GROMACS .gro file of C-alpha atoms in nm:
model
  376
    1MET     CA    1   0.185  -0.916  -5.155
    2LYS     CA    2   0.231  -0.630  -4.887
    3LYS     CA    3  -0.044  -0.595  -4.684
    4LYS     CA    4  -0.225  -0.254  -4.681
    5ILE     CA    5  -0.346  -0.058  -4.369
    6ALA     CA    6  -0.581   0.267  -4.343
    7ILE     CA    7  -0.519   0.497  -4.050
    8ILE     CA    8  -0.836   0.694  -3.969
    9GLY     CA    9  -0.718   0.998  -3.780
   10ALA     CA   10  -0.405   1.249  -3.794
   11GLY     CA   11  -0.365   1.287  -3.435
   12ILE     CA   12  -0.088   1.162  -3.191
   13ALA     CA   13  -0.210   0.811  -3.187
   14GLY     CA   14  -0.256   0.791  -3.558
   15LEU     CA   15   0.051   0.949  -3.683
   16THR     CA   16   0.262   0.748  -3.413
   17PHE     CA   17   0.150   0.434  -3.578
   18ALA     CA   18   0.209   0.576  -3.934
   19ASN     CA   19   0.575   0.683  -3.823
   20LEU     CA   20   0.625   0.343  -3.728
   21ILE     CA   21   0.486   0.146  -3.967
   22LYS     CA   22   0.653   0.352  -4.221
   23LYS     CA   23   0.999   0.212  -4.139
   24ASN     CA   24   0.875  -0.178  -4.201
   25SER     CA   25   0.840  -0.270  -4.571
   26ASN     CA   26   0.612  -0.535  -4.531
   27PHE     CA   27   0.316  -0.255  -4.547
   28GLU     CA   28   0.149   0.003  -4.735
   29PHE     CA   29  -0.050   0.255  -4.517
   30MET     CA   30  -0.229   0.589  -4.592
   31VAL     CA   31  -0.331   0.833  -4.317
   32TYR     CA   32  -0.704   0.956  -4.362
   33GLU     CA   33  -0.765   1.300  -4.195
   34LYS     CA   34  -1.150   1.439  -4.225
   35GLU     CA   35  -1.016   1.800  -4.148
   36LYS     CA   36  -0.905   1.979  -4.442
   37ILE     CA   37  -0.572   2.062  -4.271
   38LEU     CA   38  -0.367   1.921  -4.011
   39PRO     CA   39  -0.539   1.995  -3.668
   40LEU     CA   40  -0.302   2.187  -3.445
   41GLU     CA   41  -0.373   2.344  -3.124
   42GLY     CA   42  -0.108   2.525  -2.916
   43PHE     CA   43  -0.191   2.397  -2.595
   44GLY     CA   44   0.038   2.175  -2.360
   45ILE     CA   45   0.080   1.798  -2.332
   46GLN     CA   46   0.304   1.576  -2.079
   47LEU     CA   47   0.492   1.299  -2.179
   48ALA     CA   48   0.630   1.057  -1.930
   49ASN     CA   49   0.949   0.803  -2.005
   50ASN     CA   50   0.689   0.536  -2.122
   51SER     CA   51   0.601   0.715  -2.431
   52ILE     CA   52   0.941   0.914  -2.458
   53SER     CA   53   1.138   0.574  -2.515
   54ILE     CA   54   0.910   0.497  -2.811
   55LEU     CA   55   0.909   0.854  -2.979
   56ASN     CA   56   1.277   0.830  -2.955
   57GLN     CA   57   1.299   0.523  -3.172
   58ILE     CA   58   1.110   0.746  -3.453
   59GLY     CA   59   1.389   1.023  -3.384
   60PHE     CA   60   1.221   1.237  -3.143
   61LYS     CA   61   1.570   1.293  -2.984
   62ASN     CA   62   1.654   1.546  -3.260
   63ILE     CA   63   1.350   1.755  -3.193
   64SER     CA   64   1.485   2.101  -3.121
   65SER     CA   65   1.530   2.140  -2.756
   66GLU     CA   66   1.361   2.474  -2.787
   67LYS     CA   67   1.057   2.345  -2.821
   68ILE     CA   68   1.041   2.099  -2.536
   69PHE     CA   69   1.099   2.107  -2.160
   70HIS     CA   70   1.219   1.851  -1.893
   71PRO     CA   71   1.036   1.961  -1.546
   72LYS     CA   72   1.197   1.758  -1.255
   73THR     CA   73   0.950   1.801  -0.982
   74LEU     CA   74   0.581   1.831  -0.923
   75ASP     CA   75   0.497   2.111  -0.658
   76PHE     CA   76   0.148   2.040  -0.488
   77TYR     CA   77   0.012   2.364  -0.369
   78SER     CA   78  -0.361   2.477  -0.207
   79ILE     CA   79  -0.594   2.675  -0.393
   80ASN     CA   80  -0.456   2.936  -0.189
   81ASN     CA   81  -0.111   2.909  -0.313
   82GLN     CA   82   0.016   2.753  -0.010
   83LYS     CA   83   0.306   2.503  -0.080
   84ILE     CA   84   0.210   2.127   0.021
   85CYS     CA   85   0.516   1.899  -0.087
   86ASN     CA   86   0.662   1.808  -0.382
   87LEU     CA   87   0.726   1.509  -0.606
   88ASP     CA   88   1.045   1.416  -0.793
   89LEU     CA   89   0.969   1.343  -1.148
   90SER     CA   90   1.297   1.288  -1.274
   91LYS     CA   91   1.378   0.984  -1.065
   92PHE     CA   92   1.252   0.750  -1.356
   93ASN     CA   93   1.447   0.957  -1.599
   94SER     CA   94   1.750   0.813  -1.794
   95ASP     CA   95   1.969   1.013  -2.018
   96ASP     CA   96   1.781   0.972  -2.334
   97ASN     CA   97   1.443   0.909  -2.173
   98LYS     CA   98   1.295   1.239  -1.951
   99TYR     CA   99   0.987   1.362  -1.846
  100THR     CA  100   0.875   1.602  -2.151
  101THR     CA  101   0.652   1.897  -2.157
  102LEU     CA  102   0.573   2.066  -2.503
  103GLN     CA  103   0.295   2.195  -2.681
  104ARG     CA  104   0.063   1.940  -2.891
  105SER     CA  105   0.121   2.136  -3.224
  106SER     CA  106   0.532   2.064  -3.185
  107LEU     CA  107   0.430   1.707  -3.134
  108ILE     CA  108   0.220   1.667  -3.430
  109GLU     CA  109   0.464   1.894  -3.644
  110PHE     CA  110   0.753   1.669  -3.564
  111LEU     CA  111   0.527   1.318  -3.636
  112LYS     CA  112   0.378   1.450  -3.967
  113ASP     CA  113   0.700   1.526  -4.101
  114GLU     CA  114   0.791   1.174  -4.230
  115VAL     CA  115   0.445   1.091  -4.375
  116TYR     CA  116   0.290   1.424  -4.467
  117SER     CA  117   0.335   1.416  -4.843
  118GLN     CA  118   0.289   1.077  -4.963
  119HIS     CA  119   0.111   0.893  -4.658
  120LEU     CA  120  -0.167   1.172  -4.580
  121ARG     CA  121  -0.498   1.255  -4.696
  122PHE     CA  122  -0.684   1.573  -4.596
  123GLY     CA  123  -1.085   1.608  -4.609
  124LYS     CA  124  -1.131   1.251  -4.597
  125VAL     CA  125  -1.492   1.158  -4.448
  126ILE     CA  126  -1.590   0.799  -4.422
  127LYS     CA  127  -1.941   0.687  -4.617
  128LYS     CA  128  -1.948   0.338  -4.604
  129ILE     CA  129  -1.739   0.031  -4.520
  130SER     CA  130  -1.783  -0.313  -4.662
  131GLN     CA  131  -1.633  -0.664  -4.606
  132ILE     CA  132  -1.516  -0.809  -4.935
  133LYS     CA  133  -1.398  -1.162  -4.858
  134ASP     CA  134  -1.091  -1.087  -4.630
  135LYS     CA  135  -1.046  -0.716  -4.713
  136ILE     CA  136  -1.212  -0.432  -4.623
  137LEU     CA  137  -1.319  -0.127  -4.875
  138ILE     CA  138  -1.364   0.215  -4.751
  139ASN     CA  139  -1.578   0.436  -4.948
  140PHE     CA  140  -1.544   0.825  -4.893
  141ASP     CA  141  -1.785   1.097  -4.952
  142ASP     CA  142  -1.564   1.246  -5.239
  143ASN     CA  143  -1.641   0.937  -5.439
  144THR     CA  144  -1.296   0.780  -5.395
  145ASN     CA  145  -1.214   0.452  -5.224
  146ASP     CA  146  -0.958   0.239  -5.044
  147LEU     CA  147  -0.944  -0.150  -5.022
  148VAL     CA  148  -0.710  -0.252  -4.708
  149ASP     CA  149  -0.625  -0.536  -4.522
  150TYR     CA  150  -0.670  -0.326  -4.181
  151ILE     CA  151  -0.799  -0.018  -4.061
  152VAL     CA  152  -0.656   0.140  -3.735
  153GLY     CA  153  -0.907   0.407  -3.606
  154ALA     CA  154  -0.743   0.688  -3.446
  155ASP     CA  155  -1.025   0.939  -3.461
  156GLY     CA  156  -1.062   1.037  -3.132
  157LEU     CA  157  -1.294   0.979  -2.845
  158PHE     CA  158  -1.602   1.049  -3.034
  159SER     CA  159  -1.442   0.806  -3.335
  160GLN     CA  160  -1.670   0.785  -3.639
  161THR     CA  161  -1.513   0.441  -3.735
  162LYS     CA  162  -1.641   0.267  -3.428
  163SER     CA  163  -1.991   0.379  -3.573
  164PHE     CA  164  -1.931   0.163  -3.871
  165PHE     CA  165  -1.826  -0.152  -3.693
  166GLU     CA  166  -1.989  -0.151  -3.306
  167THR     CA  167  -2.324  -0.232  -3.263
  168LYS     CA  168  -2.369  -0.192  -2.899
  169LYS     CA  169  -2.381   0.197  -2.776
  170ASN     CA  170  -2.087   0.313  -2.583
  171LEU     CA  171  -2.095   0.693  -2.599
  172PRO     CA  172  -1.844   0.864  -2.394
  173LYS     CA  173  -1.965   1.019  -2.092
  174PHE     CA  174  -1.993   1.367  -1.955
  175ASN     CA  175  -1.793   1.370  -1.637
  176ASN     CA  176  -1.999   1.666  -1.484
  177ALA     CA  177  -1.692   1.893  -1.522
  178ILE     CA  178  -1.555   2.150  -1.744
  179ALA     CA  179  -1.189   2.193  -1.849
  180LEU     CA  180  -1.019   2.541  -1.939
  181ARG     CA  181  -0.678   2.588  -2.103
  182LYS     CA  182  -0.476   2.903  -2.164
  183ILE     CA  183  -0.107   2.961  -2.245
  184LEU     CA  184   0.060   3.227  -2.007
  185LYS     CA  185   0.354   3.413  -2.078
  186SER     CA  186   0.440   3.475  -1.720
  187ASN     CA  187   0.277   3.322  -1.360
  188HIS     CA  188   0.105   3.639  -1.294
  189GLY     CA  189   0.249   3.668  -0.948
  190LEU     CA  190   0.231   3.341  -0.830
  191ASN     CA  191   0.465   3.212  -0.595
  192ILE     CA  192   0.544   2.887  -0.821
  193ASN     CA  193   0.852   2.777  -0.970
  194GLU     CA  194   0.777   2.806  -1.338
  195LYS     CA  195   1.056   2.496  -1.424
  196ASN     CA  196   0.831   2.280  -1.248
  197VAL     CA  197   0.446   2.128  -1.319
  198ASN     CA  198   0.255   2.309  -1.042
  199LEU     CA  199  -0.074   2.167  -0.889
  200LEU     CA  200  -0.317   2.403  -0.701
  201MET     CA  201  -0.600   2.188  -0.556
  202GLY     CA  202  -0.923   2.361  -0.441
  203SER     CA  203  -1.281   2.287  -0.357
  204LYS     CA  204  -1.397   2.080  -0.662
  205THR     CA  205  -1.161   2.244  -0.883
  206HIS     CA  206  -0.779   2.232  -0.968
  207ILE     CA  207  -0.518   2.374  -1.165
  208VAL     CA  208  -0.221   2.289  -1.322
  209ILE     CA  209   0.081   2.522  -1.481
  210TYR     CA  210   0.369   2.384  -1.648
  211PRO     CA  211   0.653   2.503  -1.922
  212ILE     CA  212   0.624   2.391  -2.261
  213ASN     CA  213   0.928   2.522  -2.399
  214LYS     CA  214   1.257   2.700  -2.347
  215LYS     CA  215   1.080   3.040  -2.457
  216ASN     CA  216   0.915   3.068  -2.101
  217ASP     CA  217   0.561   2.960  -2.209
  218LEU     CA  218   0.357   2.815  -1.966
  219ASN     CA  219   0.036   2.559  -2.011
  220LEU     CA  220  -0.247   2.626  -1.791
  221VAL     CA  221  -0.538   2.371  -1.757
  222CYS     CA  222  -0.798   2.420  -1.501
  223ILE     CA  223  -1.111   2.146  -1.449
  224LEU     CA  224  -1.364   2.235  -1.244
  225ARG     CA  225  -1.662   2.049  -1.128
  226GLU     CA  226  -2.025   2.140  -1.334
  227LYS     CA  227  -2.343   1.974  -1.419
  228GLU     CA  228  -2.384   2.116  -1.754
  229PHE     CA  229  -2.137   2.308  -2.000
  230LYS     CA  230  -2.269   2.629  -2.135
  231SER     CA  231  -2.000   2.826  -2.345
  232ASP     CA  232  -2.176   3.153  -2.278
  233ASN     CA  233  -2.151   3.161  -1.854
  234ILE     CA  234  -1.773   3.057  -1.834
  235LYS     CA  235  -1.702   3.409  -1.655
  236GLN     CA  236  -1.966   3.327  -1.429
  237ILE     CA  237  -1.847   2.970  -1.352
  238ILE     CA  238  -1.504   3.111  -1.292
  239GLU     CA  239  -1.616   3.378  -1.060
  240LYS     CA  240  -1.819   3.127  -0.837
  241LYS     CA  241  -1.605   2.816  -0.835
  242ILE     CA  242  -1.245   2.949  -0.864
  243LEU     CA  243  -1.245   3.325  -0.786
  244ASN     CA  244  -1.439   3.292  -0.461
  245GLN     CA  245  -1.152   3.056  -0.319
  246ASN     CA  246  -0.885   3.298  -0.437
  247GLN     CA  247  -0.927   3.624  -0.582
  248LYS     CA  248  -0.554   3.662  -0.664
  249LEU     CA  249  -0.603   3.381  -0.936
  250LYS     CA  250  -0.817   3.653  -1.128
  251ASP     CA  251  -0.537   3.732  -1.374
  252LEU     CA  252  -0.502   3.370  -1.482
  253PHE     CA  253  -0.823   3.357  -1.635
  254GLN     CA  254  -0.853   3.685  -1.819
  255ASP     CA  255  -0.903   3.648  -2.230
  256ASP     CA  256  -0.801   3.360  -2.471
  257LEU     CA  257  -0.937   3.100  -2.252
  258LYS     CA  258  -1.060   2.765  -2.438
  259PRO     CA  259  -1.330   2.593  -2.251
  260TRP     CA  260  -1.461   2.270  -2.345
  261PRO     CA  261  -1.679   1.983  -2.137
  262LEU     CA  262  -1.487   1.673  -2.017
  263TYR     CA  263  -1.569   1.380  -2.169
  264SER     CA  264  -1.459   0.983  -2.103
  265SER     CA  265  -1.503   0.680  -2.277
  266GLN     CA  266  -1.735   0.426  -2.026
  267LYS     CA  267  -1.684   0.095  -2.112
  268ILE     CA  268  -1.352  -0.077  -2.279
  269ILE     CA  269  -1.468  -0.292  -2.560
  270PRO     CA  270  -1.283  -0.468  -2.840
  271SER     CA  271  -1.359  -0.425  -3.204
  272ASN     CA  272  -1.612  -0.616  -3.404
  273ASN     CA  273  -1.417  -0.712  -3.666
  274LYS     CA  274  -1.085  -0.863  -3.618
  275LYS     CA  275  -0.954  -0.669  -3.903
  276VAL     CA  276  -1.001  -0.342  -3.686
  277PHE     CA  277  -0.787  -0.200  -3.433
  278TYR     CA  278  -0.832   0.111  -3.200
  279VAL     CA  279  -0.597   0.340  -3.063
  280GLY     CA  280  -0.546   0.636  -2.856
  281ASP     CA  281  -0.873   0.785  -2.738
  282ALA     CA  282  -1.045   0.588  -2.991
  283PHE     CA  283  -0.957   0.299  -2.768
  284TYR     CA  284  -1.032   0.442  -2.466
  285GLY     CA  285  -1.056   0.826  -2.372
  286PHE     CA  286  -0.912   0.881  -2.010
  287LEU     CA  287  -0.985   1.178  -1.778
  288PRO     CA  288  -0.673   1.413  -1.814
  289THR     CA  289  -0.602   1.393  -1.417
  290PHE     CA  290  -0.296   1.142  -1.471
  291ALA     CA  291  -0.153   1.310  -1.748
  292GLN     CA  292  -0.138   0.987  -1.976
  293GLY     CA  293  -0.353   1.034  -2.259
  294ALA     CA  294  -0.120   1.148  -2.482
  295SER     CA  295   0.178   0.881  -2.360
  296GLN     CA  296  -0.135   0.583  -2.388
  297SER     CA  297  -0.172   0.722  -2.752
  298ILE     CA  298   0.190   0.647  -2.816
  299GLU     CA  299   0.198   0.341  -2.621
  300GLY     CA  300  -0.112   0.186  -2.820
  301ALA     CA  301  -0.005   0.278  -3.139
  302PHE     CA  302   0.340   0.085  -3.049
  303ASP     CA  303   0.181  -0.222  -2.909
  304LEU     CA  304  -0.018  -0.259  -3.224
  305PHE     CA  305   0.273  -0.198  -3.459
  306ASN     CA  306   0.483  -0.470  -3.304
  307LEU     CA  307   0.195  -0.746  -3.305
  308LEU     CA  308   0.134  -0.666  -3.685
  309LYS     CA  309   0.475  -0.646  -3.762
  310GLU     CA  310   0.558  -0.987  -3.605
  311ASN     CA  311   0.269  -1.130  -3.824
  312ASN     CA  312   0.096  -1.281  -3.489
  313ASN     CA  313  -0.203  -1.495  -3.561
  314ASP     CA  314  -0.366  -1.350  -3.241
  315THR     CA  315  -0.262  -0.997  -3.294
  316TYR     CA  316  -0.652  -0.941  -3.234
  317ASN     CA  317  -0.668  -1.073  -2.875
  318ILE     CA  318  -0.326  -1.002  -2.779
  319TYR     CA  319  -0.347  -0.641  -2.839
  320PHE     CA  320  -0.705  -0.591  -2.686
  321LYS     CA  321  -0.612  -0.799  -2.372
  322LYS     CA  322  -0.290  -0.561  -2.343
  323ARG     CA  323  -0.424  -0.258  -2.397
  324LEU     CA  324  -0.743  -0.345  -2.167
  325GLU     CA  325  -0.511  -0.410  -1.869
  326ARG     CA  326  -0.293  -0.123  -1.921
  327ALA     CA  327  -0.625   0.117  -1.973
  328LYS     CA  328  -0.763   0.000  -1.649
  329LEU     CA  329  -0.443   0.084  -1.461
  330ILE     CA  330  -0.437   0.440  -1.600
  331LYS     CA  331  -0.836   0.483  -1.556
  332LYS     CA  332  -0.830   0.379  -1.185
  333ARG     CA  333  -0.528   0.605  -1.114
  334SER     CA  334  -0.718   0.918  -1.318
  335ASN     CA  335  -1.043   0.857  -1.116
  336PHE     CA  336  -0.878   0.862  -0.832
  337ASN     CA  337  -0.701   1.165  -0.890
  338PHE     CA  338  -1.012   1.332  -1.001
  339PHE     CA  339  -1.154   1.292  -0.660
  340ALA     CA  340  -0.844   1.368  -0.457
  341PHE     CA  341  -0.774   1.677  -0.636
  342HIS     CA  342  -1.120   1.800  -0.582
  343ILE     CA  343  -1.173   1.724  -0.210
  344SER     CA  344  -1.424   2.017  -0.072
  345ASN     CA  345  -1.453   1.956   0.275
  346PRO     CA  346  -1.177   2.133   0.474
  347VAL     CA  347  -1.077   1.885   0.729
  348ILE     CA  348  -1.055   1.611   0.438
  349GLN     CA  349  -0.844   1.828   0.265
  350LYS     CA  350  -0.609   1.866   0.563
  351ILE     CA  351  -0.577   1.485   0.611
  352ARG     CA  352  -0.520   1.466   0.233
  353ASN     CA  353  -0.260   1.682   0.238
  354MET     CA  354  -0.085   1.538   0.546
  355ILE     CA  355  -0.112   1.198   0.358
  356LEU     CA  356   0.042   1.350   0.045
  357LYS     CA  357   0.337   1.479   0.271
  358ILE     CA  358   0.422   1.134   0.354
  359LEU     CA  359   0.350   0.960   0.029
  360VAL     CA  360   0.591   1.158  -0.177
  361LYS     CA  361   0.888   1.027   0.045
  362LYS     CA  362   0.773   0.669   0.027
  363GLN     CA  363   0.971   0.517  -0.245
  364ALA     CA  364   0.773   0.190  -0.245
  365PHE     CA  365   0.459   0.383  -0.311
  366ILE     CA  366   0.618   0.593  -0.580
  367ASN     CA  367   0.719   0.300  -0.749
  368SER     CA  368   0.383   0.150  -0.732
  369TYR     CA  369   0.190   0.446  -0.855
  370LEU     CA  370   0.411   0.583  -1.079
  371GLY     CA  371   0.657   0.369  -1.162
  372LYS     CA  372   0.409   0.097  -1.309
  373VAL     CA  373   0.312   0.343  -1.539
  374TYR     CA  374   0.633   0.534  -1.617
  375LYS     CA  375   0.848   0.235  -1.694
  376ASN     CA  376   0.601   0.037  -1.873
   0.00000   0.00000   0.00000
């Protein structure tokens, strides 16, 4: 008899896993999404080679070239738009697997196409979960249920799935920082290359701007340090934290900004049930300062799929051990970048910039800092 899997959450992690498992006839599955429509947003994401190679196994190479971009360089600037140095992002590319940027909605649309009609249910909020012998019974608040062999929790940083299984409190922590996002139609007079990923570093803030398609749309994300999040004083925060450092950035922060508090996971802990697995942000939510959130969601789905496909008797332990090691690596780099990008002391900023100019030319450093992640 085929094993049955309930995938909770129709984000990048859940839909990637669904696409992979759909190709294996030994499993039945259903994706359950609590929202009434597919959660889409137009903001950008970056995908390094480690995740593109996985997506290509489910047909990503056939996505319209108009919906994606392949930036080759990361350019470092001061907050005053003074060029510091640049880093070659293409050195880990191959003919098929290239560093890619796109809108999150474009990736979700691609991933949902194969599972949308038969394997995706909306408006499904879990009311209760029970263990029945070696099966798991899921009761939803619309009085429907599902009896499954495995649950894959892919429902994000504030995972509802975890609340039914984890006894220890491990709530995400607020990082005393706010993120701002916006889609730009031009660079608003900035002296940057719109075909590259551009990183502007200032005191307790940094801005990233990069292309997300062939239509000249640019994604802007700004992260700034702030001890509390209040959506009604964002303009004042921008003036105080960003524009005081460079008034020429004013046009970037007009209209259509989406602010949100920046949270990340605290501890990396396994599921209390060997039939329950977490992927994506439900496993561990990273700071966005290493641009690996989406890639790690895809990687985690791929790791779990391969272990279940092989019917490994120790899937639970192997999966957690592998993802734990990977998450620690990404966490360390994300946290270090969070510190380095936001240095406020002018003297230390100059020292950082001098070190950056040296490191981007050191092949050994690039292979260690990026290669260990991008090559997977």
